[in-house]
Short mmCIF file of C-alpha atoms and ligand atoms in Angstrom, two decimals:
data_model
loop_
_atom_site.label_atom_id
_atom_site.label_comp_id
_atom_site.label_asym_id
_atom_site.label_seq_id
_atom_site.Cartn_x
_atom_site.Cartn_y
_atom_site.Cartn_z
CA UNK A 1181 0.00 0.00 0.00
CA UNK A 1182 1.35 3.52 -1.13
CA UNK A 1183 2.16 5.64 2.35
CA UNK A 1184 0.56 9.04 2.72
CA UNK A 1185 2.85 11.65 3.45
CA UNK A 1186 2.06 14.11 6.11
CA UNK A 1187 3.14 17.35 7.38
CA UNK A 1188 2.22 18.76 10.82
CA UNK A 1189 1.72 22.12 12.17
CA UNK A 1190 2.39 23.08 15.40
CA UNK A 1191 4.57 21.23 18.14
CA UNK A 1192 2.28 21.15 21.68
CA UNK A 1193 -0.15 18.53 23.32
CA UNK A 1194 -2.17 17.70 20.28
CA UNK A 1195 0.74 17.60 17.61
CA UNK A 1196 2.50 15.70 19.82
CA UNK A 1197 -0.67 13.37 19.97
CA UNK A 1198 -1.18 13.26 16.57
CA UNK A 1199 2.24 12.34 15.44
CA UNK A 1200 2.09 9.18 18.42
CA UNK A 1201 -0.64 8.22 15.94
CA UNK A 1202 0.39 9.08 13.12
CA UNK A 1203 3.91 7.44 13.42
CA UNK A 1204 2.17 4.16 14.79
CA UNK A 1205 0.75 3.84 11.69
CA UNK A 1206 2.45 1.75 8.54
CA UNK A 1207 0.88 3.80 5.88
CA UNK A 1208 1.43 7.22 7.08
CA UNK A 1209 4.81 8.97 6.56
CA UNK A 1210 5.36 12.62 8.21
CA UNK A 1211 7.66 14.15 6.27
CA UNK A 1212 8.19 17.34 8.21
CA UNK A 1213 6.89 19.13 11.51
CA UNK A 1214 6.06 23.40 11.06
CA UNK A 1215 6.57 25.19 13.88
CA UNK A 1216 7.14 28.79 15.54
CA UNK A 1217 8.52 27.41 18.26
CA UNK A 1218 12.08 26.47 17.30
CA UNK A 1219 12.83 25.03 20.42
CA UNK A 1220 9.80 22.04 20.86
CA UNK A 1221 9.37 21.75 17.01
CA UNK A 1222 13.07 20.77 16.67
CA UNK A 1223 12.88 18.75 19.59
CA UNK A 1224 9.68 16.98 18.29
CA UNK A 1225 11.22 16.77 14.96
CA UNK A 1226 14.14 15.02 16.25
CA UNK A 1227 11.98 12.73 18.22
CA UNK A 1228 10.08 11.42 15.53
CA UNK A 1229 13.18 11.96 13.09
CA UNK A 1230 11.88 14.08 10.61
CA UNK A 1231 12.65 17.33 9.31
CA UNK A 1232 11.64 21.06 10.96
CA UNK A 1233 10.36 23.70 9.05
CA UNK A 1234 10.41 27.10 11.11
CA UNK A 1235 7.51 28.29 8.57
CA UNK A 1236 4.26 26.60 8.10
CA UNK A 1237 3.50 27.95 4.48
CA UNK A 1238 7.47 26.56 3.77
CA UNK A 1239 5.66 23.22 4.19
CA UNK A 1240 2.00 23.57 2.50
CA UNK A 1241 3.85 24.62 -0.74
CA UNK A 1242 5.80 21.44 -1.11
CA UNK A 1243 5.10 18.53 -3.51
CA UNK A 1244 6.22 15.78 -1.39
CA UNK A 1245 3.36 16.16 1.03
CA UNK A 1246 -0.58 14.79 0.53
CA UNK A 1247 -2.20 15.96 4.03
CA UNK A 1248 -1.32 18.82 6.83
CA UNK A 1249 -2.42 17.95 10.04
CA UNK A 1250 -3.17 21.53 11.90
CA UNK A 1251 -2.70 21.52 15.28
CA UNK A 1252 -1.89 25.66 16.17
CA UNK A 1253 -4.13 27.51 18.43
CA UNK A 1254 -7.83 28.15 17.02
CA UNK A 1255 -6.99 32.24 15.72
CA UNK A 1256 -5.03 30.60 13.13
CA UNK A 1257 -7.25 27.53 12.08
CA UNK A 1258 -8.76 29.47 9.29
CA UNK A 1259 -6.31 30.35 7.88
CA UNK A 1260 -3.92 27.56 7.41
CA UNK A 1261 -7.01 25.18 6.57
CA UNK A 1262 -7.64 27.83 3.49
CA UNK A 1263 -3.79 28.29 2.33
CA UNK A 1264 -3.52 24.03 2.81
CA UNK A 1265 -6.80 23.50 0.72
CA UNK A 1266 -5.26 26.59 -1.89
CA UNK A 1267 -2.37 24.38 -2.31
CA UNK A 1268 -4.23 21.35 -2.92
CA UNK A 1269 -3.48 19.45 0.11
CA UNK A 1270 -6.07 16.96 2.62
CA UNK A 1271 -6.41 18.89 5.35
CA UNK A 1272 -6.75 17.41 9.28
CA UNK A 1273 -7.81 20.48 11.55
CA UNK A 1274 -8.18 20.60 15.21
CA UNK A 1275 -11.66 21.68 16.62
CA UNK A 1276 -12.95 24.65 15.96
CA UNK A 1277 -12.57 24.43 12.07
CA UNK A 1278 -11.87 28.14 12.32
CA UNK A 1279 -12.60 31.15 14.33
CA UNK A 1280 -14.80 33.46 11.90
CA UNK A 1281 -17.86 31.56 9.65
CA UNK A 1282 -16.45 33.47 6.38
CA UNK A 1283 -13.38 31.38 6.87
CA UNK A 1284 -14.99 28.14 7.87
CA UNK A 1285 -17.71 28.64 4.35
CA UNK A 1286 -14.94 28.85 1.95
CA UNK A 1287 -12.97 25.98 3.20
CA UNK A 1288 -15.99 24.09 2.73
CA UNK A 1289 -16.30 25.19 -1.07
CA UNK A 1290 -12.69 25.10 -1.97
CA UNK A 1291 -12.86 21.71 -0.41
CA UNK A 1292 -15.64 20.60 -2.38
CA UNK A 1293 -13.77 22.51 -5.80
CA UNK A 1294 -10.69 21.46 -5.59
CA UNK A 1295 -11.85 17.18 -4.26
CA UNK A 1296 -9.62 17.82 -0.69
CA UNK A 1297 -10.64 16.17 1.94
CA UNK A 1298 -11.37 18.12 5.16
CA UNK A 1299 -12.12 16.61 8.80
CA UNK A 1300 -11.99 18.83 11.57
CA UNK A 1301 -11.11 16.57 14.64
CA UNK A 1302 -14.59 16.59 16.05
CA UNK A 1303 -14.34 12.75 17.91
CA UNK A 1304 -17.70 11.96 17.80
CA UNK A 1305 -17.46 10.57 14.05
CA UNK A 1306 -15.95 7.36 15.74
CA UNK A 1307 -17.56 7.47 19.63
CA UNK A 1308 -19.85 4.50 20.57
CA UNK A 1309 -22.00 6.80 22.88
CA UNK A 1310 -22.42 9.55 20.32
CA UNK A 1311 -23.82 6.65 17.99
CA UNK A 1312 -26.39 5.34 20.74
CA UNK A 1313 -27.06 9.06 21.59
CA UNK A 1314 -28.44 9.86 18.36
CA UNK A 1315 -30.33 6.44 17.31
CA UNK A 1316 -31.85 6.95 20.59
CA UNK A 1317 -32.55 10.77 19.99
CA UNK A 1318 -34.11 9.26 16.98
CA UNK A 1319 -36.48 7.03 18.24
CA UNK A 1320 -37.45 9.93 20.90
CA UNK A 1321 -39.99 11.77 18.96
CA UNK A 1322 -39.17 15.58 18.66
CA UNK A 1323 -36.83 17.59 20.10
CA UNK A 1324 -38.34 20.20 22.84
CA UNK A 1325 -34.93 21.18 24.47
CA UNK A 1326 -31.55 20.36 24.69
CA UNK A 1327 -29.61 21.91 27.79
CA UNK A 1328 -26.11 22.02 29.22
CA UNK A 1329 -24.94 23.20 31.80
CA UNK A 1330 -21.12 23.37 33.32
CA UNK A 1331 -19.76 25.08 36.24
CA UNK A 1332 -16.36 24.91 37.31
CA UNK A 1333 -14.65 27.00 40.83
CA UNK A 1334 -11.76 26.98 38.56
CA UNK A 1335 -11.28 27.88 35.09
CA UNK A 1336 -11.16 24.81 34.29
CA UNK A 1337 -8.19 22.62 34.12
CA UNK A 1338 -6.79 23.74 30.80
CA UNK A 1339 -3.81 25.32 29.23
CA UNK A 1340 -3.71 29.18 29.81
CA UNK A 1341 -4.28 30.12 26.17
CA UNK A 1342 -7.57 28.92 26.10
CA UNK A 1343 -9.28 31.40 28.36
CA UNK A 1344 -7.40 33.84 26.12
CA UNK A 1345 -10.36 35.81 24.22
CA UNK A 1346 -8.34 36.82 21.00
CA UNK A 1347 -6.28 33.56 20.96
CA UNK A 1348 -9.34 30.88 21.25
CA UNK A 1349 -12.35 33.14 21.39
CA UNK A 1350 -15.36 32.46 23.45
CA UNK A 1351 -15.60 29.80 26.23
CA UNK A 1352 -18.44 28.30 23.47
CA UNK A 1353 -15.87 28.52 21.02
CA UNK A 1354 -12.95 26.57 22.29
CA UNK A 1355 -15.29 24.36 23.66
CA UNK A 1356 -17.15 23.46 20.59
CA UNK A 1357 -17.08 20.00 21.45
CA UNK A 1358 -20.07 20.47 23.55
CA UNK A 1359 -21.80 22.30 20.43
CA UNK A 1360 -20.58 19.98 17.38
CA UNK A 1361 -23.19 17.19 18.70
CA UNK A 1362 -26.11 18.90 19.46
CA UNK A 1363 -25.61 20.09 15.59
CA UNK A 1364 -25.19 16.48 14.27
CA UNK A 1365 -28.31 15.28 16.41
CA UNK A 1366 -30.67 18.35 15.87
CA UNK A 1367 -29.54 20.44 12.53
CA UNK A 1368 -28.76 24.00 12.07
CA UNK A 1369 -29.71 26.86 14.08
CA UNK A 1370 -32.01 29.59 13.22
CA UNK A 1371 -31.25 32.05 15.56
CA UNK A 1372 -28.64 32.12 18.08
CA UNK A 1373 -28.67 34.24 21.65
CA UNK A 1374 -25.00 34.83 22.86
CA UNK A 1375 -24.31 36.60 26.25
CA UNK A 1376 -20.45 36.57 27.32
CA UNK A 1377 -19.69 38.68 31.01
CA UNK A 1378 -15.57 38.02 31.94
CA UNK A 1379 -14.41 39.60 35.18
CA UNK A 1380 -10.73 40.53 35.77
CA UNK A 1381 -10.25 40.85 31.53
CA UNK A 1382 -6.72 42.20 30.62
CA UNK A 1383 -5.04 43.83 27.76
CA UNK A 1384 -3.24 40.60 26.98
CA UNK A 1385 -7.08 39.22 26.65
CA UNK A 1386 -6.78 37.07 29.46
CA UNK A 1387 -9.64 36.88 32.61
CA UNK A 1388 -10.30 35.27 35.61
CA UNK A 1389 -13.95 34.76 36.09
CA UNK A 1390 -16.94 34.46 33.63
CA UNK A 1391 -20.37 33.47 32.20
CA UNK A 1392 -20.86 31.75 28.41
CA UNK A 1393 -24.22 31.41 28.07
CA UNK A 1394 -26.30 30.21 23.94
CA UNK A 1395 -29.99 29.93 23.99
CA UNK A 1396 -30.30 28.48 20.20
CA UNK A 1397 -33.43 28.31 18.35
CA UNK A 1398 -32.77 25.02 15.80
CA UNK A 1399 -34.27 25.23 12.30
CA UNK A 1400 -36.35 21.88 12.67
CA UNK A 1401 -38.00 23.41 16.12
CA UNK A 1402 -36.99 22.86 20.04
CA UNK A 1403 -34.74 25.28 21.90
CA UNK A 1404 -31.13 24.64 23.15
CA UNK A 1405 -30.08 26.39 25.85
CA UNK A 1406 -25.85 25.94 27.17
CA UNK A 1407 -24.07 27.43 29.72
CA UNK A 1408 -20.38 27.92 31.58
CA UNK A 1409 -19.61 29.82 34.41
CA UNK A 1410 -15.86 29.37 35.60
CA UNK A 1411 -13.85 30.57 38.33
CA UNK A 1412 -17.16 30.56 40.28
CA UNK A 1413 -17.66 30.38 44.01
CA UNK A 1414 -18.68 26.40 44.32
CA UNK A 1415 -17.21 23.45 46.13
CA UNK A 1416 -16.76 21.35 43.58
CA UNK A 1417 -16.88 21.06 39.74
CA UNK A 1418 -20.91 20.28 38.45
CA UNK A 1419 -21.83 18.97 34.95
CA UNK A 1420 -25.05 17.98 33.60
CA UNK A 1421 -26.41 17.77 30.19
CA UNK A 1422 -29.97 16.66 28.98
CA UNK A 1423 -31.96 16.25 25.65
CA UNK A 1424 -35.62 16.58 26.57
CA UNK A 1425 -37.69 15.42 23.66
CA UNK A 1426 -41.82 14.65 23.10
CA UNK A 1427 -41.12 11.17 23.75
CA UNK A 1428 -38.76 10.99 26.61
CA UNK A 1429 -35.56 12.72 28.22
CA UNK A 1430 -32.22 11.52 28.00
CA UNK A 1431 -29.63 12.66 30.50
CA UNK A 1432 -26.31 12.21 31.67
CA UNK A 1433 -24.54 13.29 35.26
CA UNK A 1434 -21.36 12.60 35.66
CA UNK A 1435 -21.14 10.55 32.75
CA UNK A 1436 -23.99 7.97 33.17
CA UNK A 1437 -25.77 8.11 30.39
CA UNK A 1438 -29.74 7.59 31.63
CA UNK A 1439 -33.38 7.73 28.94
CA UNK A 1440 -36.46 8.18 30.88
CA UNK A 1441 -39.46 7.74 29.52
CA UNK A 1442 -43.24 6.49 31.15
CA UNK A 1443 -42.26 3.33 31.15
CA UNK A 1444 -39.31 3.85 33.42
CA UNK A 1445 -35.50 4.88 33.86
CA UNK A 1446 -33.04 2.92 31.70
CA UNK A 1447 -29.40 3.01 30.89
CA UNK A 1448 -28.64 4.25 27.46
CA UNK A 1449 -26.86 1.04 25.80
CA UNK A 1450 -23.78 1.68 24.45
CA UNK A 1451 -21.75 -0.58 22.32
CA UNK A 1452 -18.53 -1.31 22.59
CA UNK A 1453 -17.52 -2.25 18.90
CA UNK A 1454 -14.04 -1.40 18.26
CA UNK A 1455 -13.67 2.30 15.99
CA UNK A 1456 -11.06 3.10 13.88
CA UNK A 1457 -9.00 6.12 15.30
CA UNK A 1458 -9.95 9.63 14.11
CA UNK A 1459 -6.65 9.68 12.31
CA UNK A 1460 -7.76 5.80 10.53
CA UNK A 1461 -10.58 7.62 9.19
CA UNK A 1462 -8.74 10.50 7.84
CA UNK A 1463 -6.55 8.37 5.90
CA UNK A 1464 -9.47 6.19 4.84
CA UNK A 1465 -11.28 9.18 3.18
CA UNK A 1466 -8.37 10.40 1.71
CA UNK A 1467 -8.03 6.68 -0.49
CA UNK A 1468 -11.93 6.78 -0.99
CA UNK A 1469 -11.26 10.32 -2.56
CA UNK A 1470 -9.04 8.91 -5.50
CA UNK A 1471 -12.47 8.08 -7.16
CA UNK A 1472 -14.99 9.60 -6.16
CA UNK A 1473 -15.76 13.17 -4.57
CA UNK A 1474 -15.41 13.63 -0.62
CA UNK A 1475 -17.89 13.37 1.92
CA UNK A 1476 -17.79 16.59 3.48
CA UNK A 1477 -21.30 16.08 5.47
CA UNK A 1478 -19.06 16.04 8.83
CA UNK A 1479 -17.19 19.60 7.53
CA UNK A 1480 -20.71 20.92 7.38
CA UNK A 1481 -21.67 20.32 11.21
CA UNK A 1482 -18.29 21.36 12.15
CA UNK A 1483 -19.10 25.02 10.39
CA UNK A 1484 -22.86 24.73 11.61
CA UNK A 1485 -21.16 24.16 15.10
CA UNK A 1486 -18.97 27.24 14.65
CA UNK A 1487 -22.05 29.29 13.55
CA UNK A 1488 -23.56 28.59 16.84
CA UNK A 1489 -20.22 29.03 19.09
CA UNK A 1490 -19.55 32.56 17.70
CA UNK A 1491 -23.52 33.80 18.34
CA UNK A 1492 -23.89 34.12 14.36
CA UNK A 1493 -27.78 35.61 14.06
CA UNK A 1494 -27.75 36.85 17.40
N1 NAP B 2813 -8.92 17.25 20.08
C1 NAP B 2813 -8.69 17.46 21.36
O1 NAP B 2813 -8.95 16.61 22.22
C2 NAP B 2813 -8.07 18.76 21.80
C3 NAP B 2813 -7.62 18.89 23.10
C4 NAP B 2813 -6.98 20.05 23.43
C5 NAP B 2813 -6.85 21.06 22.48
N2 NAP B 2813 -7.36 20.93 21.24
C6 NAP B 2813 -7.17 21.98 20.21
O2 NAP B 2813 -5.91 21.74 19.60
C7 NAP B 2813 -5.26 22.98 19.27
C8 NAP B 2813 -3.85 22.99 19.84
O3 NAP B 2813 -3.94 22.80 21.24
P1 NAP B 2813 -2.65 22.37 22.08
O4 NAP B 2813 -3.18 21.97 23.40
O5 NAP B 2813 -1.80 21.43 21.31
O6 NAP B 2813 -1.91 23.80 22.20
P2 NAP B 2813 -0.37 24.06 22.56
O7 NAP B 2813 0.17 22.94 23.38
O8 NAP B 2813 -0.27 25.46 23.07
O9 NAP B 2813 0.37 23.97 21.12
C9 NAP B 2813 0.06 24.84 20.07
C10 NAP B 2813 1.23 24.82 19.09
O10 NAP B 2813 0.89 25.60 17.93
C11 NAP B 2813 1.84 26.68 17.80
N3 NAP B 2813 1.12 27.82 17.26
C12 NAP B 2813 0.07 28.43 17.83
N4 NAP B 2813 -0.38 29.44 17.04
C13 NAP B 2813 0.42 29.44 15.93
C14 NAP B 2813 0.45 30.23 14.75
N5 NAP B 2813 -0.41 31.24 14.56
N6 NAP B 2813 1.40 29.95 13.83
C15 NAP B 2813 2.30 28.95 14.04
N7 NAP B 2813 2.29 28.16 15.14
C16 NAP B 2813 1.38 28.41 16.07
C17 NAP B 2813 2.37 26.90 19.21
O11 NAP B 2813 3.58 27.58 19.18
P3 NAP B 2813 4.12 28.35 20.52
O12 NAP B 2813 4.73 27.30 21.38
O13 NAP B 2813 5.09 29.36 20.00
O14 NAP B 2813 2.91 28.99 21.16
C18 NAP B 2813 2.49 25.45 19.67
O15 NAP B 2813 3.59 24.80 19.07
C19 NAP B 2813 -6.16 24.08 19.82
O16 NAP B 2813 -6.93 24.59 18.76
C20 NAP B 2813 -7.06 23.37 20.82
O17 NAP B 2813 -8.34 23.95 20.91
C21 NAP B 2813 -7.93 19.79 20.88
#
């Protein structure tokens, strides 16, 4: 089997994640690691022994590459998806797909134009308990609301640059991974109520304390309604998220996954069939997309998702 030949972008957690995979893998190749950061992209580089490229656009433009794997913080998604996809390349993303919805439209299209394959690392396309989720949500009857709600005495425990407003945008936004499956279970939005309150913001674009609240209005009727309040005065870290729909609710606390209906309280079955990695997939589209043109139906939640993140119709 011909290897596909990678490059990656970036040199943190998730490039360093990606490239475990990635290098575990007999078909894949990674030809080079781009990075700003001289000192952990070399050092990645030379773990992995492959080649550093101080420049990410050094590395779209060459031949010798198939796929970029972009794993840079979320202001520069957009960006590097569009100049990959310009230059004819498969293009692996890290959630969010990009940070404004012009971006996130055209790399949809030039996707579509130019037969590149583009999958924004939303895991869900290979969870078990997003499948029984949504056959479940199907059998449910309609959807009357969907509601999260997270709040944390801390920030949360994640890197620094994420509660950095200019750098990863809303709390909604970097954590679109709580919006991407409400989109894949209930369609697109046709109105979308943002309200964003930070305490202790600084010039850098850094703050202490906030509130992220969405009340979405979805195209195909029922309300969802999400909400994060961090660095608030609680004990202890409370999660709970719930789909109500005509036919019964289904609703998960600390990560039991329950459906209540008349009949009685039930735990949501959830399979555990082996998945191919997100990465597995990836590659597997990009061979499918020799002949024929690429399924870009997950692309299109991912952009519905950051519709809703960033308040678009508000
Ligand atoms: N799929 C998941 O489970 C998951 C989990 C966590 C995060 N994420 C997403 O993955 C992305 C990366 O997160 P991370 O935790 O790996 O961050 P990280 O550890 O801070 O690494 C980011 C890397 O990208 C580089 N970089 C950032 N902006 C750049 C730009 N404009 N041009 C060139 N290089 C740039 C950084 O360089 P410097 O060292 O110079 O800053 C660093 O090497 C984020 O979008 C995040 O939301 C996904």
């Amino acid at each position: 089997m011909t290897r596909i030949k990678i490059g990656i972008i970036g040199s943190g957690g998730m490039a360093r994640h990606h490239l475990t995979r990635f290098t575990s893998m007999e078909d894949a190749k990674v030809v080079a690691i781009a990075s700003r950061n001289e000192e952990t992209g070399t050092q990645l580089a030379k773990e992995h022994k492959t080649a550093f490229i101080p420049e990410w656009a050094r590395l779209i433009e060459r031949d010798d590459i198939d796929g970029i794997v972009i794993c840079t913080h979320n202001d520069s998604h957009g960006k590097i998806v569009l100049a990959a996809l310009q230059a004819d390349k498969h293009v692996f993303v890290e959630y969010p797909l990009a940070s404004d919805v012009g971006a996130g439209e055209a790399a949809l299209k030039l996707a579509e134009e130019r037969h590149r394959v583009l999958r924004v690392s939303h895991p869900e396309a290979v969870s078990n308990t997003h499948k029984a989720l949504k056959q479940k949500i199907g059998e449910l009857g309609d959807l009357l609301l969907t509601s999260f709600v997270r709040l944390t005495p801390g920030r949360g425990a994640r890197p620094e640059i994420l509660f950095n407003l200019p750098v990863s945008g809303i709390p909604a936004h970097f954590f679109i991974y709580h919006i991407y499956p409400i989109v894949d279970f209930f369609g697109g939005a046709a109105s979308v109520k943002k309200n964003a309150v930070y305490e202790g913001l600084k010039e850098n674009g850094q703050y202490d304390r906030f509130v992220n609240t969405l009340i979405v209005e979805f195209k195909r009727g029922g309300i969802g309604q999400w909400t994060w309040a961090g660095g608030i005065a609680i004990n202890a870290a409370e999660e709970h998220e719930r789909y109500v729909l005509t036919e019964g609710t289904i609703s998960d606390a600390g990560g039991n996954w329950h459906c209540i209906t008349p009949s009685g309280v039930v735990p949501l079955s959830i399979s555990d069939s082996p998945q191919p990695t997100l990465q597995e997939l990836w590659f597997s589209e990009i061979r499918d997309a020799a002949d024929q043109p690429p399924n870009l139906e997950d692309a299109a939640v991912a952009l519905e998702a950051i519709r809703i993140s960033l308040g678009f119709g508000e």
